[in-house]
Amino acid sequence: MRKIIINGGKPLSGEVAVSGAKNSVVALIPAIILADDIVTLDGVPAISDVDSLVEIMEIMGAKVKRDGETLEIDPRGVKDMPMPFGKINSLRASYYFYGSLLGRFGQAVVGLPGGCDLGPRPIDLHLKAFEAMGASISYEEEAMRLATDGRAMQGAHIYMDTVSVGATINTMLAAVKAQGRTVIENAAREPEIIDVATLLNNMGAHVRGAGTNIITIDGVDRLGGTRHQVIPDRIEAGTYIAMAAAIGEGVRITNVLYEHLDSFISKLEEMGVRMTVDEDAIFVEKQDNLKAISVRTAPYPGFATDLQQPITPLLLTAHGRGSILDTIYEKRVNHVPELARMGADISVLGGKIVYNGPSQLTGAAVKATDLRAGAALVTAGLMAQGRTEITNIEFILRGYANIIEKLTALGADIQLVED
């Protein structure tokens, strides 16, 4: 068993570079199945989710070359075959193979997706879109079979009952080679959707409106190769900004797109966090006398659900009483008892997180219950007096590239150990 050991209380300083966006790359890699030539991605983060996706692509017949943050994929040898269930079941983003395989082969047999347990994350919106485009759906043990029975996917007018990043991207993937026009209404607007649309368009697709709530896709017969730069990870950037504000003495975070973090930065400014925003970097000063705030997550451009857990330890340094309400994932509260174990005055009342600050944290043995909860515990461990031991760290490694090395370079006493 691997775990992270942190000897806390050591202030952070220096510079840290943000890696490519996890939430983009887990969709970009399956999207490459649709190409009829080699596609190269630059800025690919060194995370375990990428490792799993690369292994899946190779099992399916793709040729993959990896050199640091560059990933070259030749999808021409990809075969129409059932997906490798073990890997699929470990990844929430495995559902992007539904859309890409439907778009290329007109059918897909894929194991039901896994990932972090954050409460209901139904894929009914994805299936509704696929059915509207001509696919039938059946279940085979722990897998789902999607098929068009030899017919081409057909363009359709699709209204998303709720805003969903996954369903929006999956519909785009299924639609780019469909016959005719597909219109997605009430589409999600996240930067990662724009990133996927940019890749598809560079491959020869006709996708318009990404980043707005109406996306129009005109199907094409062929998609070619291209080279694409993955956008910076706004969630990783927010995590390091929160760490820097919580226990930093001057930290510069680079490879940041400020416009992707607007609502997050606004909340930090409401707390009184002092920082300087440059063109592609943010410098966070040493903080004092922060005030408590309340946070409510919302679809983009609102406060990202993926940042509510990483910001929580910072909130514990503020004076006063505040709350966090996650309107996206109701079970995204599993970090709360772990923080309470470290001495935080924090609890869940009626689905809302309530905290009183400032809290002096003490090192303890804690468990990461999901990816962003794990990030929160790393920040708490850096803040705490004494030794913190974090288990279940596979969640953390799914989404934070080289986190041990990056924090060590900032002055943290942190290490990954094999038990």
Short mmCIF file of C-alpha atoms in Angstrom, two decimals:
data_model
loop_
_atom_site.label_atom_id
_atom_site.label_comp_id
_atom_site.label_asym_id
_atom_site.label_seq_id
_atom_site.Cartn_x
_atom_site.Cartn_y
_atom_site.Cartn_z
CA MET A 1 0.00 0.00 0.00
CA ARG A 2 1.28 3.43 -0.93
CA LYS A 3 0.71 6.50 1.21
CA ILE A 4 1.73 10.13 1.45
CA ILE A 5 3.55 11.33 4.56
CA ILE A 6 3.63 15.04 5.34
CA ASN A 7 5.46 16.78 8.16
CA GLY A 8 3.45 19.97 8.23
CA GLY A 9 3.93 23.56 9.30
CA LYS A 10 6.61 24.37 6.74
CA PRO A 11 5.72 27.45 4.65
CA LEU A 12 5.73 27.20 0.87
CA SER A 13 7.62 29.57 -1.42
CA GLY A 14 8.89 29.64 -4.98
CA GLU A 15 7.29 28.78 -8.30
CA VAL A 16 5.11 25.90 -9.51
CA ALA A 17 3.92 25.21 -13.06
CA VAL A 18 0.42 23.91 -13.73
CA SER A 19 0.14 20.82 -15.94
CA GLY A 20 -2.31 20.13 -18.76
CA ALA A 21 -5.97 19.75 -17.86
CA LYS A 22 -6.99 16.32 -16.64
CA ASN A 23 -10.64 16.97 -17.46
CA SER A 24 -9.65 17.79 -21.04
CA VAL A 25 -7.17 15.03 -21.73
CA VAL A 26 -9.48 12.24 -20.54
CA ALA A 27 -11.84 13.27 -23.37
CA LEU A 28 -9.17 14.22 -25.92
CA ILE A 29 -7.58 10.75 -25.92
CA PRO A 30 -10.84 8.86 -26.68
CA ALA A 31 -11.66 11.53 -29.30
CA ILE A 32 -8.56 10.53 -31.26
CA ILE A 33 -10.27 7.22 -32.14
CA LEU A 34 -12.30 9.28 -34.63
CA ALA A 35 -9.20 10.35 -36.57
CA ASP A 36 -8.00 8.70 -39.76
CA ASP A 37 -4.37 9.71 -39.17
CA ILE A 38 -1.84 10.40 -36.40
CA VAL A 39 -2.74 12.94 -33.69
CA THR A 40 -0.20 14.48 -31.32
CA LEU A 41 -1.11 16.02 -27.96
CA ASP A 42 1.28 18.37 -26.15
CA GLY A 43 0.98 19.24 -22.46
CA VAL A 44 -0.34 15.83 -21.40
CA PRO A 45 -0.20 15.51 -17.58
CA ALA A 46 1.66 12.63 -15.93
CA ILE A 47 -1.36 11.18 -14.11
CA SER A 48 -2.63 7.64 -13.68
CA ASP A 49 -5.84 8.32 -15.63
CA VAL A 50 -3.70 9.03 -18.70
CA ASP A 51 -1.75 5.81 -18.08
CA SER A 52 -5.01 3.85 -18.05
CA LEU A 53 -6.34 5.53 -21.20
CA VAL A 54 -3.09 4.88 -23.07
CA GLU A 55 -3.23 1.22 -22.07
CA ILE A 56 -6.85 0.97 -23.28
CA MET A 57 -5.94 2.57 -26.61
CA GLU A 58 -3.06 0.14 -27.09
CA ILE A 59 -5.24 -2.86 -26.26
CA MET A 60 -7.70 -1.66 -28.90
CA GLY A 61 -4.95 -1.52 -31.53
CA ALA A 62 -3.70 2.08 -31.48
CA LYS A 63 0.02 2.79 -31.70
CA VAL A 64 1.12 5.16 -28.95
CA LYS A 65 4.41 6.99 -28.43
CA ARG A 66 4.94 8.97 -25.24
CA ASP A 67 7.79 11.41 -24.66
CA GLY A 68 7.42 13.47 -21.49
CA GLU A 69 4.30 15.60 -21.91
CA THR A 70 3.90 14.72 -25.60
CA LEU A 71 1.61 11.89 -26.66
CA GLU A 72 1.49 10.68 -30.27
CA ILE A 73 -1.40 8.34 -31.13
CA ASP A 74 -1.98 6.53 -34.41
CA PRO A 75 -5.60 5.28 -34.19
CA ARG A 76 -5.77 3.68 -37.63
CA GLY A 77 -5.33 0.18 -36.19
CA VAL A 78 -8.10 0.54 -33.58
CA LYS A 79 -10.44 -2.46 -33.81
CA ASP A 80 -14.17 -2.71 -33.21
CA MET A 81 -14.00 -4.80 -30.03
CA PRO A 82 -15.42 -4.92 -26.50
CA MET A 83 -13.54 -2.57 -24.21
CA PRO A 84 -11.13 -3.98 -21.54
CA PHE A 85 -13.53 -3.98 -18.60
CA GLY A 86 -10.99 -3.83 -15.75
CA LYS A 87 -9.50 -0.52 -16.91
CA ILE A 88 -12.85 0.87 -18.02
CA ASN A 89 -14.45 0.23 -14.64
CA SER A 90 -11.76 2.25 -12.87
CA LEU A 91 -12.34 5.39 -14.93
CA ARG A 92 -15.32 7.71 -14.83
CA ALA A 93 -14.21 9.27 -18.11
CA SER A 94 -14.40 5.87 -19.83
CA TYR A 95 -17.85 6.89 -21.01
CA TYR A 96 -16.20 9.06 -23.67
CA PHE A 97 -15.43 5.84 -25.53
CA TYR A 98 -19.19 5.48 -26.10
CA GLY A 99 -19.35 8.54 -28.33
CA SER A 100 -16.05 8.00 -30.14
CA LEU A 101 -16.70 4.31 -30.90
CA LEU A 102 -20.24 5.05 -32.05
CA GLY A 103 -18.88 7.79 -34.28
CA ARG A 104 -16.26 5.52 -35.85
CA PHE A 105 -17.85 2.06 -35.91
CA GLY A 106 -21.54 2.64 -35.29
CA GLN A 107 -21.40 0.45 -32.20
CA ALA A 108 -19.65 0.07 -28.86
CA VAL A 109 -19.53 -2.49 -26.04
CA VAL A 110 -18.15 -0.74 -22.97
CA GLY A 111 -18.03 -1.63 -19.29
CA LEU A 112 -20.00 0.66 -17.00
CA PRO A 113 -17.82 3.60 -15.86
CA GLY A 114 -16.19 3.86 -12.43
CA GLY A 115 -14.22 6.73 -10.81
CA CYS A 116 -14.83 8.69 -7.63
CA ASP A 117 -18.01 8.03 -5.65
CA LEU A 118 -19.60 11.49 -5.55
CA GLY A 119 -23.26 10.46 -5.56
CA PRO A 120 -25.58 10.06 -8.55
CA ARG A 121 -23.88 10.83 -11.86
CA PRO A 122 -26.31 9.19 -14.27
CA ILE A 123 -25.45 8.75 -17.91
CA ASP A 124 -29.08 8.96 -19.01
CA LEU A 125 -28.38 12.27 -20.79
CA HIS A 126 -25.67 10.57 -22.85
CA LEU A 127 -27.97 7.68 -23.75
CA LYS A 128 -30.86 9.99 -24.62
CA ALA A 129 -28.61 11.79 -27.09
CA PHE A 130 -27.32 8.56 -28.64
CA GLU A 131 -30.86 7.24 -29.06
CA ALA A 132 -31.93 10.49 -30.73
CA MET A 133 -29.09 9.93 -33.19
CA GLY A 134 -30.20 6.40 -34.02
CA ALA A 135 -28.43 4.11 -31.56
CA SER A 136 -30.14 1.30 -29.66
CA ILE A 137 -29.07 0.37 -26.13
CA SER A 138 -28.89 -3.01 -24.41
CA TYR A 139 -27.06 -4.42 -21.38
CA GLU A 140 -24.74 -7.42 -21.25
CA GLU A 141 -23.77 -8.33 -17.68
CA GLU A 142 -21.65 -5.35 -16.47
CA ALA A 143 -21.37 -3.80 -19.93
CA MET A 144 -23.53 -1.67 -22.18
CA ARG A 145 -23.98 -2.28 -25.91
CA LEU A 146 -24.72 0.67 -28.17
CA ALA A 147 -25.42 -0.05 -31.82
CA THR A 148 -26.90 1.50 -34.95
CA ASP A 149 -27.40 -1.90 -36.67
CA GLY A 150 -25.39 -0.93 -39.72
CA ARG A 151 -26.93 2.49 -40.20
CA ALA A 152 -24.91 5.69 -39.96
CA MET A 153 -25.43 7.92 -36.95
CA GLN A 154 -27.94 10.65 -37.78
CA GLY A 155 -27.83 14.30 -36.82
CA ALA A 156 -30.50 15.32 -34.31
CA HIS A 157 -31.79 18.22 -32.22
CA ILE A 158 -30.95 17.43 -28.61
CA TYR A 159 -31.93 19.34 -25.49
CA MET A 160 -29.95 18.54 -22.34
CA ASP A 161 -32.38 18.36 -19.42
CA THR A 162 -29.55 19.38 -17.08
CA VAL A 163 -26.20 20.96 -17.86
CA SER A 164 -23.67 18.14 -18.20
CA VAL A 165 -20.04 18.37 -19.32
CA GLY A 166 -19.78 14.63 -19.99
CA ALA A 167 -23.01 14.41 -21.99
CA THR A 168 -22.14 17.51 -24.02
CA ILE A 169 -18.72 16.15 -24.99
CA ASN A 170 -20.02 12.65 -25.68
CA THR A 171 -22.72 13.99 -27.98
CA MET A 172 -20.10 16.03 -29.84
CA LEU A 173 -17.97 12.90 -30.32
CA ALA A 174 -20.89 10.88 -31.67
CA ALA A 175 -22.03 13.73 -33.94
CA VAL A 176 -18.87 14.79 -35.77
CA LYS A 177 -19.13 11.91 -38.28
CA ALA A 178 -22.93 11.61 -38.24
CA GLN A 179 -25.03 12.34 -41.31
CA GLY A 180 -26.48 15.83 -41.20
CA ARG A 181 -26.60 18.46 -38.47
CA THR A 182 -26.72 17.97 -34.70
CA VAL A 183 -27.76 20.81 -32.40
CA ILE A 184 -27.12 20.58 -28.65
CA GLU A 185 -29.19 22.97 -26.56
CA ASN A 186 -28.51 23.73 -22.88
CA ALA A 187 -24.95 22.57 -23.53
CA ALA A 188 -22.29 22.86 -20.83
CA ARG A 189 -19.86 25.76 -21.33
CA GLU A 190 -16.68 24.60 -19.57
CA PRO A 191 -13.24 25.41 -21.06
CA GLU A 192 -12.60 21.68 -21.46
CA ILE A 193 -15.50 21.49 -23.93
CA ILE A 194 -13.90 24.25 -26.00
CA ASP A 195 -10.61 22.33 -25.86
CA VAL A 196 -12.22 19.15 -27.22
CA ALA A 197 -14.06 21.13 -29.92
CA THR A 198 -10.77 22.77 -30.93
CA LEU A 199 -9.11 19.38 -31.36
CA LEU A 200 -12.05 18.06 -33.39
CA ASN A 201 -12.10 21.14 -35.63
CA ASN A 202 -8.34 20.90 -36.17
CA MET A 203 -8.97 17.30 -37.28
CA GLY A 204 -11.50 18.58 -39.81
CA ALA A 205 -14.80 18.56 -37.90
CA HIS A 206 -17.38 21.34 -38.15
CA VAL A 207 -18.23 22.23 -34.54
CA ARG A 208 -19.56 25.73 -33.78
CA GLY A 209 -20.71 27.36 -30.56
CA ALA A 210 -18.50 25.51 -28.05
CA GLY A 211 -18.38 27.64 -24.91
CA THR A 212 -22.00 28.76 -25.40
CA ASN A 213 -25.20 26.93 -24.48
CA ILE A 214 -25.96 25.99 -28.10
CA ILE A 215 -23.48 23.85 -30.05
CA THR A 216 -23.99 22.98 -33.71
CA ILE A 217 -22.16 20.10 -35.40
CA ASP A 218 -22.28 19.37 -39.12
CA GLY A 219 -21.13 15.82 -39.76
CA VAL A 220 -18.14 15.04 -42.00
CA ASP A 221 -16.96 11.82 -43.61
CA ARG A 222 -13.33 11.98 -42.56
CA LEU A 223 -11.17 13.43 -39.79
CA GLY A 224 -7.44 13.83 -40.31
CA GLY A 225 -4.40 14.07 -38.06
CA THR A 226 -3.30 17.18 -36.20
CA ARG A 227 -1.21 18.52 -33.32
CA HIS A 228 -2.95 20.00 -30.29
CA GLN A 229 -1.85 21.78 -27.10
CA VAL A 230 -3.89 20.75 -24.03
CA ILE A 231 -5.16 23.73 -22.02
CA PRO A 232 -3.79 24.30 -18.48
CA ASP A 233 -5.62 22.52 -15.67
CA ARG A 234 -7.77 25.16 -13.96
CA ILE A 235 -8.52 22.79 -11.05
CA GLU A 236 -4.84 22.10 -10.39
CA ALA A 237 -4.18 25.84 -10.65
CA GLY A 238 -6.93 26.58 -8.12
CA THR A 239 -5.58 23.89 -5.80
CA TYR A 240 -2.08 25.38 -5.75
CA ILE A 241 -3.45 28.91 -5.38
CA ALA A 242 -5.44 27.77 -2.33
CA MET A 243 -2.37 26.00 -0.91
CA ALA A 244 -0.27 29.13 -1.43
CA ALA A 245 -2.85 31.30 0.33
CA ALA A 246 -3.16 28.83 3.20
CA ILE A 247 0.53 28.25 3.97
CA GLY A 248 2.59 30.25 1.51
CA GLU A 249 5.14 33.00 1.96
CA GLY A 250 5.09 34.07 -1.68
CA VAL A 251 4.26 31.50 -4.35
CA ARG A 252 4.03 32.09 -8.10
CA ILE A 253 1.76 29.70 -10.02
CA THR A 254 2.51 29.63 -13.76
CA ASN A 255 0.71 28.30 -16.85
CA VAL A 256 -2.58 29.71 -15.59
CA LEU A 257 -5.49 31.02 -17.65
CA TYR A 258 -7.07 33.57 -15.31
CA GLU A 259 -10.33 33.71 -17.26
CA HIS A 260 -10.93 30.03 -16.47
CA LEU A 261 -10.75 30.81 -12.73
CA ASP A 262 -12.77 34.01 -12.56
CA SER A 263 -15.40 32.86 -10.04
CA PHE A 264 -12.77 31.12 -7.89
CA ILE A 265 -10.52 34.20 -7.82
CA SER A 266 -13.52 36.38 -6.94
CA LYS A 267 -14.20 34.25 -3.86
CA LEU A 268 -10.56 34.48 -2.76
CA GLU A 269 -10.71 38.26 -3.12
CA GLU A 270 -13.87 38.26 -1.02
CA MET A 271 -11.86 36.48 1.70
CA GLY A 272 -9.14 39.13 1.48
CA VAL A 273 -6.50 37.00 -0.26
CA ARG A 274 -3.78 39.22 -1.72
CA MET A 275 -2.43 38.22 -5.12
CA THR A 276 -1.08 39.67 -8.34
CA VAL A 277 -2.46 38.41 -11.65
CA ASP A 278 -0.16 38.43 -14.69
CA GLU A 279 -0.85 37.32 -18.24
CA ASP A 280 -0.27 33.61 -17.56
CA ALA A 281 0.65 33.48 -13.86
CA ILE A 282 -0.65 34.41 -10.42
CA PHE A 283 1.58 35.43 -7.50
CA VAL A 284 0.03 34.72 -4.09
CA GLU A 285 1.41 36.71 -1.15
CA LYS A 286 1.65 35.64 2.49
CA GLN A 287 -1.82 36.09 3.98
CA ASP A 288 -3.27 37.25 7.29
CA ASN A 289 -6.68 38.24 8.69
CA LEU A 290 -8.75 36.40 6.11
CA LYS A 291 -12.50 36.47 6.62
CA ALA A 292 -14.94 33.57 6.37
CA ILE A 293 -17.13 33.31 3.28
CA SER A 294 -19.87 31.07 1.93
CA VAL A 295 -19.40 29.11 -1.29
CA ARG A 296 -22.05 27.69 -3.62
CA THR A 297 -20.98 25.59 -6.59
CA ALA A 298 -22.63 25.98 -9.98
CA PRO A 299 -22.02 24.97 -13.61
CA TYR A 300 -19.37 27.03 -15.42
CA PRO A 301 -18.83 29.97 -15.25
CA GLY A 302 -19.94 29.52 -11.62
CA PHE A 303 -17.74 28.21 -8.80
CA ALA A 304 -16.46 24.79 -9.91
CA THR A 305 -17.54 21.76 -7.89
CA ASP A 306 -14.02 20.38 -8.38
CA LEU A 307 -12.63 23.33 -6.40
CA GLN A 308 -14.92 23.26 -3.37
CA GLN A 309 -12.88 20.56 -1.63
CA PRO A 310 -9.45 22.07 -2.45
CA ILE A 311 -10.54 25.47 -1.09
CA THR A 312 -11.90 24.04 2.19
CA PRO A 313 -8.59 23.93 4.13
CA LEU A 314 -7.97 27.57 3.20
CA LEU A 315 -11.41 28.50 4.52
CA LEU A 316 -10.40 26.98 7.86
CA THR A 317 -7.75 29.71 8.25
CA ALA A 318 -10.38 32.47 8.01
CA HIS A 319 -12.06 34.27 10.90
CA GLY A 320 -15.75 33.62 11.34
CA ARG A 321 -18.42 31.17 10.28
CA GLY A 322 -19.07 30.14 6.69
CA SER A 323 -20.60 27.40 4.59
CA ILE A 324 -20.19 25.40 1.38
CA LEU A 325 -23.12 24.09 -0.65
CA ASP A 326 -22.32 21.79 -3.55
CA THR A 327 -25.28 21.85 -5.93
CA ILE A 328 -23.60 19.50 -8.42
CA TYR A 329 -22.52 16.46 -6.37
CA GLU A 330 -24.44 15.93 -3.15
CA LYS A 331 -21.95 13.41 -1.74
CA ARG A 332 -18.94 15.70 -2.14
CA VAL A 333 -18.62 16.05 1.62
CA ASN A 334 -16.44 13.04 2.45
CA HIS A 335 -13.43 15.22 3.22
CA VAL A 336 -15.28 16.81 6.14
CA PRO A 337 -14.87 14.01 8.74
CA GLU A 338 -11.21 13.65 7.76
CA LEU A 339 -10.59 17.37 8.36
CA ALA A 340 -12.50 17.15 11.64
CA ARG A 341 -10.15 14.32 12.64
CA MET A 342 -7.31 16.82 12.19
CA GLY A 343 -8.97 19.32 14.53
CA ALA A 344 -11.11 21.41 12.17
CA ASP A 345 -14.37 22.87 13.45
CA ILE A 346 -16.35 21.62 10.48
CA SER A 347 -19.47 19.51 9.95
CA VAL A 348 -22.23 18.67 7.49
CA LEU A 349 -25.71 19.97 8.31
CA GLY A 350 -28.59 19.24 5.98
CA GLY A 351 -26.28 18.62 3.02
CA LYS A 352 -24.37 21.86 3.62
CA ILE A 353 -20.80 22.06 4.95
CA VAL A 354 -20.53 24.49 7.88
CA TYR A 355 -17.21 25.63 9.35
CA ASN A 356 -15.91 27.97 12.06
CA GLY A 357 -12.43 29.46 11.82
CA PRO A 358 -9.66 29.79 12.31
CA SER A 359 -8.87 26.16 13.14
CA GLN A 360 -5.43 24.91 14.17
CA LEU A 361 -4.95 21.57 12.46
CA THR A 362 -2.93 18.70 13.89
CA GLY A 363 -1.41 15.89 11.87
CA ALA A 364 -3.37 12.64 11.81
CA ALA A 365 -3.95 9.44 9.84
CA VAL A 366 -6.55 10.26 7.19
CA LYS A 367 -7.98 8.65 4.05
CA ALA A 368 -8.59 10.15 0.61
CA THR A 369 -12.11 9.20 -0.43
CA ASP A 370 -11.94 10.76 -3.90
CA LEU A 371 -9.62 12.84 -6.07
CA ARG A 372 -10.41 16.36 -4.85
CA ALA A 373 -10.90 15.24 -1.25
CA GLY A 374 -7.36 13.89 -1.46
CA ALA A 375 -6.09 17.27 -2.61
CA ALA A 376 -7.82 18.91 0.35
CA LEU A 377 -6.09 16.50 2.73
CA VAL A 378 -2.69 17.27 1.19
CA THR A 379 -3.27 20.98 1.82
CA ALA A 380 -4.49 20.26 5.37
CA GLY A 381 -1.40 18.14 6.00
CA LEU A 382 0.86 20.98 4.84
CA MET A 383 -0.94 23.35 7.23
CA ALA A 384 -1.05 20.99 10.22
CA GLN A 385 1.40 20.76 13.06
CA GLY A 386 3.02 17.34 13.15
CA ARG A 387 2.82 14.31 10.88
CA THR A 388 -0.06 13.53 8.54
CA GLU A 389 -0.42 10.14 6.86
CA ILE A 390 -2.75 9.96 3.85
CA THR A 391 -3.89 6.60 2.48
CA ASN A 392 -5.96 5.77 -0.63
CA ILE A 393 -3.60 8.07 -2.53
CA GLU A 394 -4.40 6.43 -5.88
CA PHE A 395 -7.25 8.94 -6.06
CA ILE A 396 -4.80 11.85 -5.78
CA LEU A 397 -2.44 10.45 -8.42
CA ARG A 398 -5.35 10.21 -10.87
CA GLY A 399 -5.46 13.98 -11.23
CA TYR A 400 -2.35 15.76 -9.92
CA ALA A 401 0.79 15.35 -11.99
CA ASN A 402 4.08 15.11 -10.07
CA ILE A 403 2.44 16.52 -6.93
CA ILE A 404 5.17 15.24 -4.59
CA GLU A 405 7.96 16.76 -6.69
CA LYS A 406 6.13 20.06 -7.17
CA LEU A 407 5.43 20.53 -3.46
CA THR A 408 8.93 19.44 -2.45
CA ALA A 409 10.34 22.13 -4.75
CA LEU A 410 8.18 24.68 -2.87
CA GLY A 411 9.68 23.62 0.46
CA ALA A 412 7.16 21.05 1.70
CA ASP A 413 8.29 18.03 3.71
CA ILE A 414 6.27 15.47 1.76
CA GLN A 415 7.01 12.00 0.45
CA LEU A 416 5.29 9.03 -1.12
CA VAL A 417 6.16 5.78 0.62
CA GLU A 418 5.45 2.08 0.04
CA ASP A 419 4.09 0.38 3.14
#
